[in-house]
PDB file of C-alpha atoms in Angstrom:
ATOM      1  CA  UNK I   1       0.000   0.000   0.000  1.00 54.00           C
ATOM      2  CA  UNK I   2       2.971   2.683   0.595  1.00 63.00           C
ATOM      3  CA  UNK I   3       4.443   1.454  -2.618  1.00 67.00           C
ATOM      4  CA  UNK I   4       0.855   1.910  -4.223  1.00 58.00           C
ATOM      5  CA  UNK I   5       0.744   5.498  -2.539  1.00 65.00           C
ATOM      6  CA  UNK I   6       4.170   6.820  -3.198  1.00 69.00           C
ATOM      7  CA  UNK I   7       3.301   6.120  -7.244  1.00 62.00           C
ATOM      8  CA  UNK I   8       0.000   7.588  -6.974  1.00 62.00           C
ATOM      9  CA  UNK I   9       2.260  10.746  -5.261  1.00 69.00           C
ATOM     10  CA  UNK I  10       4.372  10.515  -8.290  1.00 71.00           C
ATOM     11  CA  UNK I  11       1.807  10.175 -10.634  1.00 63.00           C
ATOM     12  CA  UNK I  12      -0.181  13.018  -9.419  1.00 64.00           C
ATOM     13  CA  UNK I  13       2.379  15.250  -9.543  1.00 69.00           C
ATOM     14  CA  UNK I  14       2.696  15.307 -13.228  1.00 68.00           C
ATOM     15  CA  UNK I  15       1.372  17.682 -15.470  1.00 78.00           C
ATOM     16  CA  UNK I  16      -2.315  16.849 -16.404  1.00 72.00           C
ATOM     17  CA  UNK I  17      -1.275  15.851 -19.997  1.00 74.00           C
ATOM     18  CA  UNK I  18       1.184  13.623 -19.072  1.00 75.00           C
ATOM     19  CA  UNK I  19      -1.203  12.213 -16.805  1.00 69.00           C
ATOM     20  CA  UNK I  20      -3.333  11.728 -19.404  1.00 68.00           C
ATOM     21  CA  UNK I  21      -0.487  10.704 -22.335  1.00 70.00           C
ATOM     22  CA  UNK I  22       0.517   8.065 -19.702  1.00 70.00           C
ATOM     23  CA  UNK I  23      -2.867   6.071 -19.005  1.00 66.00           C
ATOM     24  CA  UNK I  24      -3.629   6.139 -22.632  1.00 65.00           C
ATOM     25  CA  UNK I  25      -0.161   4.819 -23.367  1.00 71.00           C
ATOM     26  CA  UNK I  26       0.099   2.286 -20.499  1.00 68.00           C
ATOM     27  CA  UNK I  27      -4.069   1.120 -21.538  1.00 65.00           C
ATOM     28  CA  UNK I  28      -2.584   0.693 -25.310  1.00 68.00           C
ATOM     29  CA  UNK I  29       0.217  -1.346 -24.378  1.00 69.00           C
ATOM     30  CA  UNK I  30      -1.915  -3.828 -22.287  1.00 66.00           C
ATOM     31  CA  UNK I  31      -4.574  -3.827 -24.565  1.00 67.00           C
ATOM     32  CA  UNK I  32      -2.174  -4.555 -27.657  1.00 68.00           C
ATOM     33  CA  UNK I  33      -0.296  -6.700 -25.421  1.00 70.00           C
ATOM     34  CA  UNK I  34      -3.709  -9.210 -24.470  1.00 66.00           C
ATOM     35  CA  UNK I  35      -4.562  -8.797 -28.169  1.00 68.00           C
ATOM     36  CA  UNK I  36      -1.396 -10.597 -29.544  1.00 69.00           C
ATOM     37  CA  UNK I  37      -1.052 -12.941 -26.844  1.00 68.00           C
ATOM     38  CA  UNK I  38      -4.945 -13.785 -27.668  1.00 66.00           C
ATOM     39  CA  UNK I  39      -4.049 -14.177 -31.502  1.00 66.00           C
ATOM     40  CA  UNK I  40      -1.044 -16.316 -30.979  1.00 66.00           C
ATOM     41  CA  UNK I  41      -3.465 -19.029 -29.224  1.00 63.00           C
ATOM     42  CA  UNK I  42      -5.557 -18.588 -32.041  1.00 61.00           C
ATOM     43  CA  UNK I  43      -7.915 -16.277 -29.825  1.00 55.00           C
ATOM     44  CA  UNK I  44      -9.828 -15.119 -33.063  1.00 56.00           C
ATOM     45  CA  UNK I  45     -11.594 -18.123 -34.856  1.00 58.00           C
ATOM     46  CA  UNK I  46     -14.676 -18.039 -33.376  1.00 59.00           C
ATOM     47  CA  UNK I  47     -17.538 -15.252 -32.231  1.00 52.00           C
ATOM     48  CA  UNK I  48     -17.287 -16.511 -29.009  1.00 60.00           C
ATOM     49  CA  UNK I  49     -13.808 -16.275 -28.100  1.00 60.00           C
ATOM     50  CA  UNK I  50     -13.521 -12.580 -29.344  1.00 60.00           C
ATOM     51  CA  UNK I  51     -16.171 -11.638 -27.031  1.00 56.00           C
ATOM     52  CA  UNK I  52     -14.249 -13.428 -24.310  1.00 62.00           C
ATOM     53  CA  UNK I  53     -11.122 -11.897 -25.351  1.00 63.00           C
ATOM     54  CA  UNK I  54     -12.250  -8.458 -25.495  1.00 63.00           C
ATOM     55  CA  UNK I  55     -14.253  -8.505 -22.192  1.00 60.00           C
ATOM     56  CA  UNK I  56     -10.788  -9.971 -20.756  1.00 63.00           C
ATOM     57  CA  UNK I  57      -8.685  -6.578 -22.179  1.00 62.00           C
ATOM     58  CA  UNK I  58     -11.418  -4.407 -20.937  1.00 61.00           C
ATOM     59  CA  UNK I  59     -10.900  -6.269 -17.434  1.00 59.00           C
ATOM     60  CA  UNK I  60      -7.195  -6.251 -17.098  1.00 61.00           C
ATOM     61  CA  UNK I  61      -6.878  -2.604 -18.539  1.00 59.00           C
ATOM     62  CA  UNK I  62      -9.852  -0.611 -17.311  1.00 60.00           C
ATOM     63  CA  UNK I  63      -9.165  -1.966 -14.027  1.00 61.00           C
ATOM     64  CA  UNK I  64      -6.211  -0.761 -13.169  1.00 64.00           C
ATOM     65  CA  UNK I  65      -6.571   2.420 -15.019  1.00 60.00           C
ATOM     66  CA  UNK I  66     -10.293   2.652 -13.246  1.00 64.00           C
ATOM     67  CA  UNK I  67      -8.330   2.209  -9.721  1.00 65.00           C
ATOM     68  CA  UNK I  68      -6.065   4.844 -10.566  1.00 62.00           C
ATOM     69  CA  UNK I  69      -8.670   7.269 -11.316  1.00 62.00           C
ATOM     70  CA  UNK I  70     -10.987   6.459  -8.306  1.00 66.00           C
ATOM     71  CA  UNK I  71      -7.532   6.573  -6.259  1.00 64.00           C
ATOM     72  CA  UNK I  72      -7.221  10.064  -7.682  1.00 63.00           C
ATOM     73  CA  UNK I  73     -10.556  11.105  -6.931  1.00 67.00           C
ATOM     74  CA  UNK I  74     -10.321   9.542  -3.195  1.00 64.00           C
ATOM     75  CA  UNK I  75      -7.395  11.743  -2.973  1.00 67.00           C
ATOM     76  CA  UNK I  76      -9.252  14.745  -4.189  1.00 64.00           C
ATOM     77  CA  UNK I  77     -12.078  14.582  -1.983  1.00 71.00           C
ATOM     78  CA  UNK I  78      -9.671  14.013   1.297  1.00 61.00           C
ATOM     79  CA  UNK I  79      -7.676  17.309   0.005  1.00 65.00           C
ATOM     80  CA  UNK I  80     -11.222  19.389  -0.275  1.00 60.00           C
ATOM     81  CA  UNK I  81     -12.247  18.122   3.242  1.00 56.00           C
ATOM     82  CA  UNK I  82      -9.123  18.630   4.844  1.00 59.00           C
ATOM     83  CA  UNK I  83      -9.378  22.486   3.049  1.00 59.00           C
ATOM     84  CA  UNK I  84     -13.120  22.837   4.028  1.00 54.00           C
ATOM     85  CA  UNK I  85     -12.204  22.320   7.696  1.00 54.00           C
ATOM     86  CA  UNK I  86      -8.986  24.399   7.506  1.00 56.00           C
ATOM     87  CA  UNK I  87     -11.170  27.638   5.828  1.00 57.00           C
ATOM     88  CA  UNK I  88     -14.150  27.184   8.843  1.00 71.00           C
ATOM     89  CA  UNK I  89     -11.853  25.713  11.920  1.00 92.00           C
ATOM     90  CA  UNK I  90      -9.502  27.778  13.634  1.00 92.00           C
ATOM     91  CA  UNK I  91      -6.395  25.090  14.167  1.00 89.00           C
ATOM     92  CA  UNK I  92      -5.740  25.846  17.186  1.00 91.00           C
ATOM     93  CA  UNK I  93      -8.659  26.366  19.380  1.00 94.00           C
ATOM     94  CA  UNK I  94     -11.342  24.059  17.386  1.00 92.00           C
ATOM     95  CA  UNK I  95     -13.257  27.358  17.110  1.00 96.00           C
ATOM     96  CA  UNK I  96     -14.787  29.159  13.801  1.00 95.00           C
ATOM     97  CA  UNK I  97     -12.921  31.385  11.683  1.00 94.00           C
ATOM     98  CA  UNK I  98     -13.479  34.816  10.966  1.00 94.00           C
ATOM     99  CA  UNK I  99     -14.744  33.548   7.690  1.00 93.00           C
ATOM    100  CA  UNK I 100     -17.014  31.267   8.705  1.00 94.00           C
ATOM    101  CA  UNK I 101     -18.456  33.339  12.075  1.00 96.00           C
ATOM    102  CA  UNK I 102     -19.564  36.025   9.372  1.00 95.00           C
ATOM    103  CA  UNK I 103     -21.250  33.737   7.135  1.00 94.00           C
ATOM    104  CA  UNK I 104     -23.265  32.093  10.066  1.00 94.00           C
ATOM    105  CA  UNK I 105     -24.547  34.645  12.106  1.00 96.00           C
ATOM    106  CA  UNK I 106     -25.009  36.654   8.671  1.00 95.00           C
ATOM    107  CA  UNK I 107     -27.160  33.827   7.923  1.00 94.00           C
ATOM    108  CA  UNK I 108     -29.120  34.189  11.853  1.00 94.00           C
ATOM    109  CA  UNK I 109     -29.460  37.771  11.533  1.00 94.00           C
ATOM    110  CA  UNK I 110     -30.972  37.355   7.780  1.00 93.00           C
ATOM    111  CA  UNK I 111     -33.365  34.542   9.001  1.00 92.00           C
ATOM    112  CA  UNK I 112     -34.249  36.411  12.153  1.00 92.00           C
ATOM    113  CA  UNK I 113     -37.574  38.429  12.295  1.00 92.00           C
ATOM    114  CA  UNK I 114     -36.376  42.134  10.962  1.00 88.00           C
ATOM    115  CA  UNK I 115     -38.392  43.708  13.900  1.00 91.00           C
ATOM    116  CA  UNK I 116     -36.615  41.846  16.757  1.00 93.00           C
ATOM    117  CA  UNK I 117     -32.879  41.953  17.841  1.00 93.00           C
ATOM    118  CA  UNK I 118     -31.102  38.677  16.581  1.00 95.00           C
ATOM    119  CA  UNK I 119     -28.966  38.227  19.318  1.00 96.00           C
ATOM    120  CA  UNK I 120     -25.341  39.606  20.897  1.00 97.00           C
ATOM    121  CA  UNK I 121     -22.055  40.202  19.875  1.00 98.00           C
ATOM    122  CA  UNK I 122     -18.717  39.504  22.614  1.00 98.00           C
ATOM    123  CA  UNK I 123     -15.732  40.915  21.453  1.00 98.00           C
ATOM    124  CA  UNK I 124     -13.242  39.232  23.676  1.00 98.00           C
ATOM    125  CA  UNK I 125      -9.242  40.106  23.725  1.00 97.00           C
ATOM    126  CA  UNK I 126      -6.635  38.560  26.207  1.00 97.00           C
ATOM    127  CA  UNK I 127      -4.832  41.526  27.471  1.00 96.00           C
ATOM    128  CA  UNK I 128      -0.536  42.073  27.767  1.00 93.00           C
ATOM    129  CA  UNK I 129      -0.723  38.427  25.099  1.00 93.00           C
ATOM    130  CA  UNK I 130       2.704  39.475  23.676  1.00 92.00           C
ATOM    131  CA  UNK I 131       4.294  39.277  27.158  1.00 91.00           C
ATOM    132  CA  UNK I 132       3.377  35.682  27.420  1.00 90.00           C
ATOM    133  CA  UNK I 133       5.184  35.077  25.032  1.00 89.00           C
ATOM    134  CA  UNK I 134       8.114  37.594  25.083  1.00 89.00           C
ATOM    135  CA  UNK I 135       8.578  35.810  29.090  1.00 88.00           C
ATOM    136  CA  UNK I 136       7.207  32.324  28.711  1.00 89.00           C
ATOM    137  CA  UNK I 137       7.599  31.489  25.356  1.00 90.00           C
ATOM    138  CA  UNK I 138       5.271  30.701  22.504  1.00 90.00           C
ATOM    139  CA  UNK I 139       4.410  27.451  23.703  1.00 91.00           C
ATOM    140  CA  UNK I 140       2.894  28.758  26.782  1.00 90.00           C
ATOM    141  CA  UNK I 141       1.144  31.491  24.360  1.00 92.00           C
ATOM    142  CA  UNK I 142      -0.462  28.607  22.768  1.00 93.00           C
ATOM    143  CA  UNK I 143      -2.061  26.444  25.418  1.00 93.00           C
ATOM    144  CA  UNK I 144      -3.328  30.241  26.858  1.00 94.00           C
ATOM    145  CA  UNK I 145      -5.073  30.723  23.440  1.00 96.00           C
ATOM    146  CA  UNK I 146      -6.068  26.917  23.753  1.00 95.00           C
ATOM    147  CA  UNK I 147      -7.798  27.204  26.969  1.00 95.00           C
ATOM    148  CA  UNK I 148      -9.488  30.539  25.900  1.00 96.00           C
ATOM    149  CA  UNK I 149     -10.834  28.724  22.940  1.00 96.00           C
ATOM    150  CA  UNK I 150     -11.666  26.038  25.082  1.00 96.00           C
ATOM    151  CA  UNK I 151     -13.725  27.975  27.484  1.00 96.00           C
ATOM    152  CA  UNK I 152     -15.490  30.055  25.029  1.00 97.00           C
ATOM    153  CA  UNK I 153     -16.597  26.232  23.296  1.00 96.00           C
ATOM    154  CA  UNK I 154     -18.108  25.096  26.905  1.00 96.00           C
ATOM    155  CA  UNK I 155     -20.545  28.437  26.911  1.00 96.00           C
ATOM    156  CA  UNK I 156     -22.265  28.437  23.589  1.00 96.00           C
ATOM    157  CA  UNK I 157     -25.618  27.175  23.191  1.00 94.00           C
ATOM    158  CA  UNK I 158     -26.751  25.403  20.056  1.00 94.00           C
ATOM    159  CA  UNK I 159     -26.885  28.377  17.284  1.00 94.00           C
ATOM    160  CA  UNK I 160     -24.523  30.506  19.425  1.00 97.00           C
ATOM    161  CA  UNK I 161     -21.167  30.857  17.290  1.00 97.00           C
ATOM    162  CA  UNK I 162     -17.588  31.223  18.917  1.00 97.00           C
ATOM    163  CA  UNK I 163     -14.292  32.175  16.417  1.00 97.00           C
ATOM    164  CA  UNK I 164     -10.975  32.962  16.827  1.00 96.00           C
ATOM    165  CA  UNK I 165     -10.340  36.575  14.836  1.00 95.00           C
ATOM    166  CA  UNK I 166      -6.585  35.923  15.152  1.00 89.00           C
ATOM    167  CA  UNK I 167      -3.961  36.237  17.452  1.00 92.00           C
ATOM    168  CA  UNK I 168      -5.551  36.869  20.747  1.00 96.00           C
ATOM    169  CA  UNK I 169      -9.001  38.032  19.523  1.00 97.00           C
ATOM    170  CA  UNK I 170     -12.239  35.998  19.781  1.00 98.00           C
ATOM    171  CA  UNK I 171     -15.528  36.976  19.419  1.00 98.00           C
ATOM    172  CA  UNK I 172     -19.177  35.201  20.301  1.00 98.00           C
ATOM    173  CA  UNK I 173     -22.229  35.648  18.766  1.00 98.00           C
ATOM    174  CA  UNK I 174     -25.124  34.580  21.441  1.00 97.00           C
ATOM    175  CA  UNK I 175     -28.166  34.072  19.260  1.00 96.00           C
ATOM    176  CA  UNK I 176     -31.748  35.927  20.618  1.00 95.00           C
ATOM    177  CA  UNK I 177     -29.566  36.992  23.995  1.00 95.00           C
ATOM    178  CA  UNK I 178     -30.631  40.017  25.975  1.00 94.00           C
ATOM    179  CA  UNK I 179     -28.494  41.905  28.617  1.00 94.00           C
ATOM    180  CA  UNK I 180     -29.049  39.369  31.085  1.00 95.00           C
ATOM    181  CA  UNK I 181     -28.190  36.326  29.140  1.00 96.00           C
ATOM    182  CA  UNK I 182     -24.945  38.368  27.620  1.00 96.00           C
ATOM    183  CA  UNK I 183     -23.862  39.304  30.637  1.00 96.00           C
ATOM    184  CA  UNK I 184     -23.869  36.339  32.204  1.00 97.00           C
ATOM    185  CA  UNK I 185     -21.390  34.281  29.821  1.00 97.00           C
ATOM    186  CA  UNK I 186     -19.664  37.396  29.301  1.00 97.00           C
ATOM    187  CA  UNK I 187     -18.736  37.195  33.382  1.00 98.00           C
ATOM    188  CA  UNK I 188     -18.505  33.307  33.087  1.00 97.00           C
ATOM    189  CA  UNK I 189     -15.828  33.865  30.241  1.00 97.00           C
ATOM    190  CA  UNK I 190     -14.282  36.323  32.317  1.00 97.00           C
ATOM    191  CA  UNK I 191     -13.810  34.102  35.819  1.00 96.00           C
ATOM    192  CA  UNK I 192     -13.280  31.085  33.926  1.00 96.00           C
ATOM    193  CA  UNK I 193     -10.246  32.835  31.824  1.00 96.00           C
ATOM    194  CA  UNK I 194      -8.848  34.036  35.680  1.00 95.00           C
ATOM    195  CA  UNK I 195      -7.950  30.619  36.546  1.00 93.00           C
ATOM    196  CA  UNK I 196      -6.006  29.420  33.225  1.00 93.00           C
ATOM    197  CA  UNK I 197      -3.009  29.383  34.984  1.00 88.00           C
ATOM    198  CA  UNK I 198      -3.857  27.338  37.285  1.00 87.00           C
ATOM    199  CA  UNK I 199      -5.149  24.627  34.638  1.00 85.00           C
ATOM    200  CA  UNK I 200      -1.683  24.413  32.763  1.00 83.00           C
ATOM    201  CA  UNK I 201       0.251  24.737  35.626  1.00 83.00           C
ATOM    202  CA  UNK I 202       1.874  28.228  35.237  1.00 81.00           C
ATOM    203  CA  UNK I 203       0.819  29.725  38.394  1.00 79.00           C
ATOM    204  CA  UNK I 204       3.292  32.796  37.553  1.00 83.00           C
ATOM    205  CA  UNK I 205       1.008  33.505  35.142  1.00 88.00           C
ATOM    206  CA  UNK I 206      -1.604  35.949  34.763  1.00 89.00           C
ATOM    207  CA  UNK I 207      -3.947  35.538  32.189  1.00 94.00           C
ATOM    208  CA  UNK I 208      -7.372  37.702  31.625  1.00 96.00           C
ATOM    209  CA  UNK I 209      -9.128  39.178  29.139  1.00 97.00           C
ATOM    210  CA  UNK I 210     -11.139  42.150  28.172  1.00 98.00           C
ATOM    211  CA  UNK I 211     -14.556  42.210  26.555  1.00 98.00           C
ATOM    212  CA  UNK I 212     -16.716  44.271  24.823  1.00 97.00           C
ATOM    213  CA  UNK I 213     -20.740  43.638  24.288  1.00 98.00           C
ATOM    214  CA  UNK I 214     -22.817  44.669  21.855  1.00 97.00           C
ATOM    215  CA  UNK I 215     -26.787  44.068  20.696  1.00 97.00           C
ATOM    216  CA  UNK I 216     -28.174  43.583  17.229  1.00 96.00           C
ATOM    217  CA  UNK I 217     -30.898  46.165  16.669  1.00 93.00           C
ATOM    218  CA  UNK I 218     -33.446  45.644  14.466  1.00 91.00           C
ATOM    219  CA  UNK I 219     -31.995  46.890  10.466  1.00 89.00           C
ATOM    220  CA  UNK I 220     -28.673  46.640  11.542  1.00 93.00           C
ATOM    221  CA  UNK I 221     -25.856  44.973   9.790  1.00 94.00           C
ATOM    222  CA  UNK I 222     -23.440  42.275  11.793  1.00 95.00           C
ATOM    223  CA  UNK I 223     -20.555  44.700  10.218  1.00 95.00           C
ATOM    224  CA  UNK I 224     -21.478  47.740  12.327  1.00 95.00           C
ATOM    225  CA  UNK I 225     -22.676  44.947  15.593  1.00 96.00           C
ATOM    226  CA  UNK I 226     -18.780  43.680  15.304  1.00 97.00           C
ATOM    227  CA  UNK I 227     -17.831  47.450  14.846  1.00 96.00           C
ATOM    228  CA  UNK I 228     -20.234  48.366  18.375  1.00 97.00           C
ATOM    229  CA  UNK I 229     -18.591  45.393  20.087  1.00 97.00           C
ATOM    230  CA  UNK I 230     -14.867  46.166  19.289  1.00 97.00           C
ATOM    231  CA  UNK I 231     -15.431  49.767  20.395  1.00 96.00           C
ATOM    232  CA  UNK I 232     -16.504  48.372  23.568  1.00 97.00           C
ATOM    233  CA  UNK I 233     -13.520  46.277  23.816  1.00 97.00           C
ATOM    234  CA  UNK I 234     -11.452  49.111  23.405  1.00 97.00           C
ATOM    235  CA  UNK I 235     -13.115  51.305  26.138  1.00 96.00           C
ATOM    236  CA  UNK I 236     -12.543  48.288  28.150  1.00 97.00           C
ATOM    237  CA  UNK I 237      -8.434  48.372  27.254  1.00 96.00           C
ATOM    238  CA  UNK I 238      -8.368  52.131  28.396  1.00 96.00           C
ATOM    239  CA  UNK I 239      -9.826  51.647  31.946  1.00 96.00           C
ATOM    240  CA  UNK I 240      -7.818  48.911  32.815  1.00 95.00           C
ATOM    241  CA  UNK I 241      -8.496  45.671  31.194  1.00 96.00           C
ATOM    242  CA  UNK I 242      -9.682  42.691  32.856  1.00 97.00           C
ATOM    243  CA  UNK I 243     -13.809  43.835  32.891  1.00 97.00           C
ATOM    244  CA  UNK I 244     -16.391  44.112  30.738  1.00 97.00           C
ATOM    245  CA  UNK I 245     -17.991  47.444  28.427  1.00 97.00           C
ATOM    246  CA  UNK I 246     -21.628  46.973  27.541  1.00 97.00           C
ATOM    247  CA  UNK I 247     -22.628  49.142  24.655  1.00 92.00           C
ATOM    248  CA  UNK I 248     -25.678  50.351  26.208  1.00 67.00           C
ATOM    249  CA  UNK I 249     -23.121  51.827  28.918  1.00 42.00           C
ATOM    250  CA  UNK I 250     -21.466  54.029  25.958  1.00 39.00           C
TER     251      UNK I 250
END
């Protein structure tokens, strides 16, 4: 089987015409090949034995050509998945992408009822991340991000969406939420994030975030709910990190 595979490798690394040149040439050679074998046993003096020969050359040349192809096309499909899941899952935490948190709660808010607020928006940054890893190293940097994106996972509901924005940022959509229900995995987020050092055993480490809130009104776009959110985040920043900026507090 790793013989099979490293050909297949080789193989579908060449050019497409030479892919193409080559099963055409290798099905000709077999098929001629069969034929003159067949002709030598005096394979061609009856009906019969034609049929027999020529179902035999279809057989032992569209078979292996027909398992390269469906080889190729396994191949293919593995690629596209293992693509797909790169382009909507954030490596590292098992969260959304950016990508993929727009398209989804675009899709909530256009499926919501126009005259009702679809839900809210946590914009959620740990705060001093580059000195993690400017004193611990990147390593630790990454099981912090890790257990952030692990936390975040454990507090949405079933059409809630969590992503990773990049580097330290994260951001939550909770779908139909109202202040009470934002608030309180916004503060569960918070505590929870407190105690990360404790989980991976860094207790020199302090790890917390900051995060902004925002809520869909009725007309507006996810764009300008992000926008609300991050400009909570970044009142948050100013007076002192670690809390939480509701944008009906603005």
């Amino acid at each position: 089987m790793n013989t099979f595979n490293r050909w297949m490798t080789i193989f579908g690394d060449l050019p497409p015409i030479r892919q193409i040149l080559l099963l055409l040439g290798l099905g000709c050679v077999l098929a001629s090949g069969l034929a003159g074998l067949f002709f030598k046993l005096g394979g061609y003096d009856s009906l019969g034995k034609t049929i027999i020969l020529t179902s035999v050359i279809v057989l032992v040349v569209g078979g292996p050509l027909g398992a390269v192809l469906v080889a190729l096309n396994y191949r293919l499909k593995l690629m596209a998945h293992a693509l797909d899941t790169a382009f909507r899952k954030d490596g590292m935490t098992g969260l959304s992408t950016r990508h993929e948190f727009y398209l989804r709660v675009e899709d909530t808010i256009l499926r919501n009822n126009p005259a009702i607020s679809a839900g809210a928006v946590l914009y959620i940054d740990a705060d001093h991340f580059k000195s993690v890893n400017d004193r611990f190293g990147h390593a630790a940097g990454d099981d912090v991000l890790q257990e952030i994106g692990s936390l975040i996972g454990k507090r949405l509901g079933r059409r809630d969406v969590g992503a990773r924005f990049g580097g330290e940022e994260f951001a939550v959509f909770l779908a139909d939420a109202d202040y009470g229900k934002a608030a309180w995995v916004a503060h569960a987020i918070l505590q929870d994030v407190r105690g990360i050092s404790r989980r991976i055993g860094r207790e020199e480490l302090s790890v917390t975030v900051s995060i902004g809130v925002s809520f869909h009104q009725p007309g507006q776009s996810l764009e300008q709910l992000v926008n609300a959110a991050d400009t909570c985040l970044y009142r948050a920043k100013n007076q002192g990190r670690d809390r939480i900026i509701y944008e009906m507090a603005a």
